[in-house]
Short mmCIF file of C-alpha atoms in Angstrom, two decimals:
data_model
loop_
_atom_site.label_atom_id
_atom_site.label_comp_id
_atom_site.label_asym_id
_atom_site.label_seq_id
_atom_site.Cartn_x
_atom_site.Cartn_y
_atom_site.Cartn_z
CA MET Q 1 36.27 54.79 44.63
CA LEU Q 2 38.19 55.90 47.68
CA THR Q 3 41.64 57.16 46.85
CA ALA Q 4 43.38 58.23 50.02
CA LEU Q 5 43.08 58.34 53.75
CA GLY Q 6 45.65 60.13 55.82
CA CYS Q 7 46.70 62.83 58.20
CA ALA Q 8 46.56 65.41 55.45
CA LEU Q 9 44.40 64.94 52.40
CA LEU Q 10 45.61 63.39 49.19
CA ALA Q 11 43.73 64.84 46.24
CA ALA Q 12 44.51 62.19 43.62
CA GLY Q 13 41.53 60.68 41.85
CA ALA Q 14 37.87 61.49 41.94
CA VAL Q 15 37.45 61.36 45.72
CA ALA Q 16 40.06 62.29 48.30
CA LEU Q 17 39.38 60.52 51.56
CA GLY Q 18 41.31 61.79 54.59
CA THR Q 19 41.01 61.27 58.31
CA GLY Q 20 41.54 64.98 58.92
CA LEU Q 21 44.26 64.34 61.50
CA ALA Q 22 46.41 67.29 60.45
CA ASP Q 23 46.16 68.99 63.84
CA GLN Q 24 47.89 66.22 65.78
CA ASP Q 25 50.93 67.25 67.79
CA GLN Q 26 54.25 65.51 67.52
CA ASP Q 27 54.82 64.42 71.12
CA PRO Q 28 54.75 61.70 72.25
CA ALA Q 29 56.18 60.08 69.14
CA PRO Q 30 54.14 57.09 67.93
CA PRO Q 31 55.90 53.72 67.65
CA GLY Q 32 57.27 52.92 64.20
CA ILE Q 33 57.18 49.71 62.21
CA ALA Q 34 59.96 47.82 60.55
CA ALA Q 35 58.47 47.14 57.14
CA HIS Q 36 58.01 49.91 54.60
CA PRO Q 37 56.30 48.98 51.31
CA SER Q 38 57.98 49.79 48.05
CA PRO Q 39 56.35 52.47 45.89
CA GLY Q 40 53.87 51.19 43.37
CA SER Q 41 53.11 47.95 45.18
CA PRO Q 42 50.76 45.96 42.95
CA SER Q 43 47.20 45.41 44.02
CA PRO Q 44 46.19 41.85 44.81
CA GLY Q 45 44.81 40.06 41.77
CA THR Q 46 41.19 39.06 41.50
CA PRO Q 47 40.82 35.36 42.29
CA SER Q 48 39.36 33.13 39.62
CA ALA Q 49 35.88 31.83 40.26
CA THR Q 50 36.73 28.53 38.54
CA PRO Q 51 39.50 26.35 40.00
CA SER Q 52 42.30 25.30 37.67
CA PRO Q 53 42.27 21.71 36.42
CA GLY Q 54 43.73 19.36 38.99
CA THR Q 55 43.20 21.74 41.94
CA ALA Q 56 40.56 21.46 44.63
CA ALA Q 57 37.91 24.17 44.87
CA THR Q 58 38.42 26.39 47.91
CA ALA Q 59 35.63 27.48 50.22
CA PRO Q 60 34.43 31.05 49.72
CA PRO Q 61 35.69 33.54 52.31
CA PRO Q 62 33.33 34.16 55.24
CA VAL Q 63 30.99 37.14 55.19
CA LEU Q 64 28.24 38.37 57.50
CA PRO Q 65 25.07 40.34 56.80
CA ALA Q 66 25.69 44.08 56.95
CA ALA Q 67 25.19 45.64 60.40
CA ARG Q 68 26.39 48.88 61.93
CA PRO Q 69 29.55 48.54 64.05
CA THR Q 70 29.28 49.81 67.61
CA ARG Q 71 32.59 48.96 69.34
CA LEU Q 72 36.14 48.09 68.31
CA THR Q 73 38.34 45.96 70.57
CA ILE Q 74 42.01 45.15 70.01
CA PRO Q 75 42.91 42.87 72.94
CA SER Q 76 46.69 42.88 72.41
CA LEU Q 77 46.77 46.69 72.54
CA LYS Q 78 44.18 46.99 75.32
CA VAL Q 79 42.09 49.18 73.02
CA SER Q 80 38.32 49.24 73.42
CA THR Q 81 36.46 52.12 71.82
CA SER Q 82 33.00 53.01 70.67
CA LEU Q 83 32.77 54.07 67.04
CA GLU Q 84 31.63 57.34 65.54
CA ARG Q 85 30.07 57.40 62.09
CA LEU Q 86 32.45 59.17 59.71
CA ARG Q 87 31.39 60.67 56.39
CA LEU Q 88 32.89 62.75 53.62
CA ASP Q 89 32.54 66.51 53.91
CA GLU Q 90 31.88 68.92 51.05
CA HIS Q 91 35.55 68.76 50.09
CA LYS Q 92 35.42 64.96 49.81
CA ALA Q 93 37.53 64.61 52.94
CA LEU Q 94 36.63 62.21 55.72
CA THR Q 95 35.48 64.03 58.82
CA PRO Q 96 37.76 63.03 61.71
CA PRO Q 97 36.56 61.51 64.97
CA ARG Q 98 35.57 64.34 67.30
CA ASP Q 99 37.00 62.52 70.30
CA PRO Q 100 40.72 61.64 70.02
CA ASP Q 101 40.10 58.68 72.32
CA GLU Q 102 37.43 57.28 70.00
CA ALA Q 103 37.82 55.72 66.56
CA GLY Q 104 35.42 56.20 63.67
CA TRP Q 105 33.93 54.00 60.96
CA TYR Q 106 33.55 55.25 57.38
CA ALA Q 107 29.80 54.72 57.21
CA GLN Q 108 29.51 55.10 53.43
CA GLY Q 109 31.76 52.09 52.89
CA ALA Q 110 31.52 48.43 53.83
CA ALA Q 111 30.32 47.45 57.29
CA PRO Q 112 32.81 45.34 59.27
CA GLY Q 113 31.94 41.70 58.63
CA ALA Q 114 30.17 42.37 55.32
CA ARG Q 115 31.90 41.82 51.99
CA GLY Q 116 34.53 44.43 51.17
CA PRO Q 117 37.16 46.46 53.03
CA ALA Q 118 35.61 48.22 56.03
CA VAL Q 119 37.55 51.33 57.09
CA ILE Q 120 38.07 52.41 60.71
CA ALA Q 121 40.27 55.45 61.37
CA GLY Q 122 41.54 57.14 64.50
CA HIS Q 123 43.97 59.74 65.81
CA VAL Q 124 47.47 58.69 66.86
CA THR Q 125 48.17 61.79 68.99
CA TRP Q 126 46.24 64.90 69.95
CA ASN Q 127 47.60 68.07 71.54
CA GLY Q 128 50.76 66.26 72.58
CA ALA Q 129 48.96 63.32 74.21
CA LYS Q 130 48.44 59.75 73.12
CA ALA Q 131 45.20 59.09 71.22
CA VAL Q 132 43.19 55.94 70.53
CA PHE Q 133 45.48 54.52 67.81
CA PHE Q 134 48.81 55.56 69.36
CA ASP Q 135 49.98 51.93 69.54
CA LEU Q 136 48.43 50.76 66.27
CA ALA Q 137 51.84 50.28 64.63
CA ARG Q 138 52.66 47.64 67.27
CA LEU Q 139 50.11 45.21 65.83
CA ARG Q 140 51.57 42.14 64.16
CA PRO Q 141 50.15 39.43 61.87
CA GLY Q 142 47.96 37.04 63.81
CA ALA Q 143 46.63 39.65 66.23
CA ARG Q 144 42.91 39.53 66.92
CA VAL Q 145 40.57 42.46 66.24
CA GLU Q 146 36.92 42.37 67.30
CA VAL Q 147 34.07 44.57 66.10
CA ARG Q 148 30.80 44.45 68.01
CA ARG Q 149 27.82 45.07 65.73
CA SER Q 150 24.31 46.48 66.15
CA ASP Q 151 22.69 43.08 65.47
CA GLY Q 152 24.36 41.62 68.58
CA THR Q 153 27.06 39.73 66.69
CA THR Q 154 30.81 40.25 66.90
CA ALA Q 155 32.92 40.16 63.74
CA VAL Q 156 36.33 38.72 64.62
CA PHE Q 157 39.27 39.55 62.36
CA ARG Q 158 42.87 38.38 62.24
CA VAL Q 159 45.60 40.83 61.23
CA THR Q 160 47.37 39.69 58.06
CA ARG Q 161 49.86 42.53 57.66
CA LEU Q 162 50.73 46.06 58.67
CA THR Q 163 52.36 48.58 56.35
CA GLN Q 164 53.44 52.20 56.43
CA TYR Q 165 53.00 54.32 53.31
CA ALA Q 166 54.31 57.74 52.42
CA LYS Q 167 51.24 59.81 51.66
CA ASP Q 168 52.43 60.67 48.17
CA ARG Q 169 52.74 56.96 47.38
CA PHE Q 170 49.52 55.78 49.00
CA PRO Q 171 48.27 52.65 47.11
CA SER Q 172 44.57 53.46 46.95
CA LEU Q 173 43.46 50.33 45.10
CA GLU Q 174 45.41 48.07 47.42
CA VAL Q 175 43.85 49.64 50.50
CA TYR Q 176 40.31 50.36 49.30
CA GLY Q 177 39.82 48.00 46.35
CA ASN Q 178 37.06 45.40 46.32
CA THR Q 179 37.76 42.15 48.15
CA PRO Q 180 36.10 38.73 47.73
CA GLY Q 181 35.50 38.44 51.47
CA ALA Q 182 35.07 40.61 54.53
CA GLU Q 183 38.19 42.58 55.39
CA LEU Q 184 39.10 45.42 57.72
CA ARG Q 185 41.44 48.40 57.40
CA LEU Q 186 42.60 50.25 60.52
CA ILE Q 187 44.28 53.52 59.59
CA THR Q 188 46.13 56.24 61.44
CA CYS Q 189 49.13 58.55 60.99
CA GLY Q 190 52.81 57.66 61.18
CA GLY Q 191 56.27 58.66 60.08
CA GLU Q 192 57.79 62.09 60.69
CA TYR Q 193 55.78 64.97 62.07
CA SER Q 194 56.06 68.38 60.39
CA GLY Q 195 55.51 71.21 62.81
CA SER Q 196 55.13 73.72 59.98
CA ALA Q 197 52.62 71.63 58.04
CA HIS Q 198 50.96 70.22 61.18
CA HIS Q 199 50.76 66.67 59.92
CA TYR Q 200 52.64 63.38 59.77
CA SER Q 201 54.39 62.20 56.62
CA ASP Q 202 52.93 58.69 56.42
CA ASN Q 203 49.91 56.48 56.97
CA VAL Q 204 49.94 53.29 59.02
CA VAL Q 205 47.50 50.74 57.59
CA VAL Q 206 46.54 47.47 59.28
CA TYR Q 207 45.00 44.81 57.03
CA ALA Q 208 42.80 42.12 58.60
CA LYS Q 209 40.47 39.37 57.38
CA LEU Q 210 37.27 38.04 58.92
CA LEU Q 211 37.58 34.67 60.65
CA ASP Q 212 34.97 31.97 60.26
CA ASP Q 213 33.11 30.74 63.33
CA ALA Q 214 35.50 27.86 64.01
CA ASP Q 215 38.60 30.07 63.98
CA ALA Q 216 36.97 32.94 65.88
CA THR Q 217 36.30 30.94 69.06
#
């Protein structure tokens, strides 16, 4: 189970997953967000497979066959980036994207569009300049996120929420726990930058859900 992803690694649990973004410079400062989750936010409950008496059965959430993602597009932020394949290193930390202008997909997790929470991470700044996810904290619920896939299809997601977590209160199960449908997590750094520690204090996490064909058009 993945337990953390951030600018500096969190070692709680069996596997510490980090984007390795500790070398980012402070300037320019990334945009902040208004909502900060309370510590210990509960993980979403597992939905019942059997509807309660007197309620109508709901359709299962949409999922697609697994396929490798090749490009991420966020129209409202004017972001369009190819995707590196990110893996854990020998220290169980996620290797960061080599190019600060390119995001990366955690290839040992869910593929975008397939069942589960797919993870895409990117730098917010690099050597004092804006990086690919500099404006990620500006996303709002309802925003569209598109992931082009190797089978020629495009998985279209809608942002449901955006939260900022202090790294020492990162809710691993909420971010990385199993989901009944296809979901997406976009993750970068946020909060205050420590020049002595060379990392940001927080993580910005965007949650999104796959749209069905009718809603995606």
